[in-house]
Amino acid sequence: MGHPLRTPRQQSLTPPLAVSPIYTPTPKPTGPTVPAAQTQAMSFVDYNNELIKEMLESSLLLGEDWHQSSDEIRNKVLQARDEETALALLVEHGLLTAYQSDRIRAGTTYGLVLGNYRVLERIGAGGMGVVFRGEHSLLRRPVAVKVLPLSRDQDPRLLLRFRAEMRVVAALQHPNIVAATDAGHVSNREPNLPVLHYLVMEYVPGQNLEELVEKDGPLEIAKAAEFIHQIAGALAEAHSHNLVHRDMKPSNILVAEKGVAKLLDFGLAQNFQNQLTEPGSLLGTVDYMAPEQARDPRNVDIRADIFGLGGTLYWCLTGKTPFAAQGTVAEQLNRRMNDAPPSVREKRPEVSADLDAVITRMMAVKADDRFQTPQAVMRALAPHMRVERNSRVTTTETNDVTNAVWALSDADQPQTEIRRVLIVDDDPAILGLCQAVIQDDGTICDIATDAIQALQFAQTNRYGLVLLDVVMPGMTGAELLPRLRETPNCHDARILMMSGLASPEEMGRLLLDGADDFLAKPFSPMQLQTRVKAALDLREAHTRADLLRHHLNTLSADLERNLETSDAMLRQSRMALVQALSHLVQFRTNETDGHLRRVPLYCRILCQEAAKCRDLATHITPGFVQDLERAAPLHDIGFIALPDHILQKPGKLDEDERIIMQSHTVIGAQLLHRVAEAYGRRAGSFLYTAVDVVRHHHEAYDGTGYPDRLAGDAIPLSARIVALADVYDARRSRRAYRPALPHGTTMQVMLESGRNRFDPRLLEAFRESAHQFERIFTEVPD
């Protein structure tokens, strides 16, 4: 039986992506002097070798996956007795997906590789193409790929509409809209095969609202309002680009991790200034279609999307479509154009009358009777959302001394600390939204509509956070900022600037003038909730750290009265301080507690192995190792001083932002150096080791690192060791921009590409002790 890659079979799939041969068969070796059994064995190996070779050349099978597999796995595949067994082995060991294997087996491989992307599985289909889960072959980044196969005799307007969708999605930048990242097309030499046009989008794991409700039943009222509020924000972004979605329905709204709703499928979107719709054509889903769209889809505006959004909210709360599908499509459309929208309370009595009225207005028969903008919908939904605040982050891994010190700092704090936020904005809609999202049983919100009122509040109340609009009549937010900083009640508050007009340069100046972060308008409730929680938690962490330092000073003074016991207790107190500061870094970064516990363990293992090197042995003393273990968790302590917009930026940093980010090494080292000088010998040698680690763990052995471009042994040994341990753990850990790497891949990358960055003697010690690194990573989870 010939392999399907060699023998094309004209079979149809859904979508109808026809087959294209990947390579031409080569004759199998035979010879009269070779025994028959040996000839057959050679044929299998040669045949599978050719199969693997061509899959590698086409990127159906990635070279790095194949070559990083064990010799045992590769031999099993190459010696498989038939193609079925070989493909099954490739799937079993994660080298191919089941979907890829089925396509190869069926001989329909055309379209499995689209430019730099390879298709992994089919996840959905619609009127404008088929959607696949894929990945970038080089970056290994997961993506969603929408494919439109077009034969040469099909209506060219389909391509025009698909290209329009590409440009629509590319123009939209909003956290609640699935983002487009790339596009292109591929064609085959065979004239009967279609041209494949594709759009690459971010891959959002999760369920759409239709699947979610069908699986788990109607949503909680507050959660449903939150999802629709987020999508209304997405529609506001689309409306700002003169776009109407025209297919608002539950299946076009994905619910990702952490409750973020994302709008997708702009295949039917229409620009107010361009019309591709033919008279008499019907576009959209009947169940959620606005009456005016049923009459003429060419002349609709954003209010048609508001109608569909109201129907989607009805579905979320009841699990039913708002209009029963009875009779023909024409009869359904006729009822849609005349019947009043149903009441949600008839299906779900616990829904408030106010929310029922909001949904009824969203689905009013006449467009003039509906909310006229998505922003109006957001304001109407805001009171019906509930924001649950997570409890303060704690850890169970701290030792008894740490817990005792935290208890000391807690003793001076009120048992029921009240979080208080001041919101300053002249827009009632923003004030209402912020108050609805932030205010719960533990948070008090004060509202000021101008600078004078804000200063009056600041004279009488102490605030942990101030949300301050930049553009206001009278005294602007920029002018109010320094005056708030001068008031005792806002001196240590986190100040978050808000604006939809200020340029990045203006925002940068505000950060220099005392602002802690900024939030661009319009923002979603999820964005606001996340930033507010982070700001309040960080301020609380700073407060606790100050109290902790105060009690540590007191504790140190008491301990010095008895020299015999002071050394032991002081060491424990220092470790409590290290752990407390390490957890403070966690508030500001994405580092896990596991990372902070693993890095010191890696350092000890590396020291033990490196001590076998004569050049290093004299430096690696027991005291050096002990100080290094204590200092290692503080290597990124400088991050606590960086602004939030740098630490939380999801994309790549620009040049100025990169320079600011790199300054964390100098900031952290200066902070610890001041502490070490202030305490003298009581500080202990570990603080001076920590200064070296913090400042120099990003230096490279060839002199290309930062901040001082030190090279070779001019870099402190402690920093060289931490640098290698930190990089290993970072590559093993999952990041937003890449998956976690396995141990073998990490080893290969570090040993091959790290020759210029790391001390070669430490790199050899790392090679020898690599199995212990893998053990530590497995035994000390995040």
mmCIF file with all atom_site columns, C-alpha atoms in Angstrom, residues 168-177 230-243 263 266 302 374-375 378 521-522:
data_model
loop_
_atom_site.group_PDB
_atom_site.id
_atom_site.type_symbol
_atom_site.label_atom_id
_atom_site.label_alt_id
_atom_site.label_comp_id
_atom_site.label_asym_id
_atom_site.label_entity_id
_atom_site.label_seq_id
_atom_site.pdbx_PDB_ins_code
_atom_site.Cartn_x
_atom_site.Cartn_y
_atom_site.Cartn_z
_atom_site.occupancy
_atom_site.B_iso_or_equiv
_atom_site.pdbx_formal_charge
_atom_site.auth_seq_id
_atom_site.auth_comp_id
_atom_site.auth_asym_id
_atom_site.auth_atom_id
_atom_site.pdbx_PDB_model_num
ATOM 1  C CA . VAL A 1 168 ? -11.291 45.068 9.930  1.00 0.00 ? 168 VAL A CA 1
ATOM 2  C CA . VAL A 1 169 ? -9.776  42.845 12.597 1.00 0.00 ? 169 VAL A CA 1
ATOM 3  C CA . ALA A 1 170 ? -6.265  44.199 12.002 1.00 0.00 ? 170 ALA A CA 1
ATOM 4  C CA . ALA A 1 171 ? -7.518  47.746 12.683 1.00 0.00 ? 171 ALA A CA 1
ATOM 5  C CA . LEU A 1 172 ? -9.122  46.840 16.013 1.00 0.00 ? 172 LEU A CA 1
ATOM 6  C CA . GLN A 1 173 ? -6.991  46.860 19.157 1.00 0.00 ? 173 GLN A CA 1
ATOM 7  C CA . HIS A 1 174 ? -9.045  46.021 22.218 1.00 0.00 ? 174 HIS A CA 1
ATOM 8  C CA . PRO A 1 175 ? -8.653  43.506 25.071 1.00 0.00 ? 175 PRO A CA 1
ATOM 9  C CA . ASN A 1 176 ? -12.130 42.109 24.349 1.00 0.00 ? 176 ASN A CA 1
ATOM 10 C CA . ILE A 1 177 ? -11.589 41.557 20.615 1.00 0.00 ? 177 ILE A CA 1
ATOM 11 C CA . GLN A 1 230 ? -17.088 43.660 28.177 1.00 0.00 ? 230 GLN A CA 1
ATOM 12 C CA . ILE A 1 231 ? -18.444 42.966 24.686 1.00 0.00 ? 231 ILE A CA 1
ATOM 13 C CA . ALA A 1 232 ? -20.207 46.323 24.682 1.00 0.00 ? 232 ALA A CA 1
ATOM 14 C CA . GLY A 1 233 ? -16.754 47.830 25.199 1.00 0.00 ? 233 GLY A CA 1
ATOM 15 C CA . ALA A 1 234 ? -15.537 45.832 22.188 1.00 0.00 ? 234 ALA A CA 1
ATOM 16 C CA . LEU A 1 235 ? -18.445 47.173 20.109 1.00 0.00 ? 235 LEU A CA 1
ATOM 17 C CA . ALA A 1 236 ? -17.536 50.695 21.185 1.00 0.00 ? 236 ALA A CA 1
ATOM 18 C CA . GLU A 1 237 ? -14.069 50.113 19.728 1.00 0.00 ? 237 GLU A CA 1
ATOM 19 C CA . ALA A 1 238 ? -15.587 48.759 16.497 1.00 0.00 ? 238 ALA A CA 1
ATOM 20 C CA . HIS A 1 239 ? -17.999 51.702 16.333 1.00 0.00 ? 239 HIS A CA 1
ATOM 21 C CA . SER A 1 240 ? -15.070 54.124 16.643 1.00 0.00 ? 240 SER A CA 1
ATOM 22 C CA . HIS A 1 241 ? -13.808 52.596 13.375 1.00 0.00 ? 241 HIS A CA 1
ATOM 23 C CA . ASN A 1 242 ? -17.223 52.995 11.707 1.00 0.00 ? 242 ASN A CA 1
ATOM 24 C CA . LEU A 1 243 ? -17.859 49.251 11.859 1.00 0.00 ? 243 LEU A CA 1
ATOM 25 C CA . LEU A 1 263 ? -15.541 39.060 20.406 1.00 0.00 ? 263 LEU A CA 1
ATOM 26 C CA . PHE A 1 266 ? -16.016 39.956 11.844 1.00 0.00 ? 266 PHE A CA 1
ATOM 27 C CA . ILE A 1 302 ? -24.389 49.973 15.688 1.00 0.00 ? 302 ILE A CA 1
ATOM 28 C CA . PRO A 1 374 ? -22.435 50.771 23.316 1.00 0.00 ? 374 PRO A CA 1
ATOM 29 C CA . GLN A 1 375 ? -21.253 53.181 26.000 1.00 0.00 ? 375 GLN A CA 1
ATOM 30 C CA . MET A 1 378 ? -22.166 49.774 29.525 1.00 0.00 ? 378 MET A CA 1
ATOM 31 C CA . LYS A 1 521 ? -9.804  55.045 28.073 1.00 0.00 ? 521 LYS A CA 1
ATOM 32 C CA . PRO A 1 522 ? -11.983 53.271 27.154 1.00 0.00 ? 522 PRO A CA 1
#
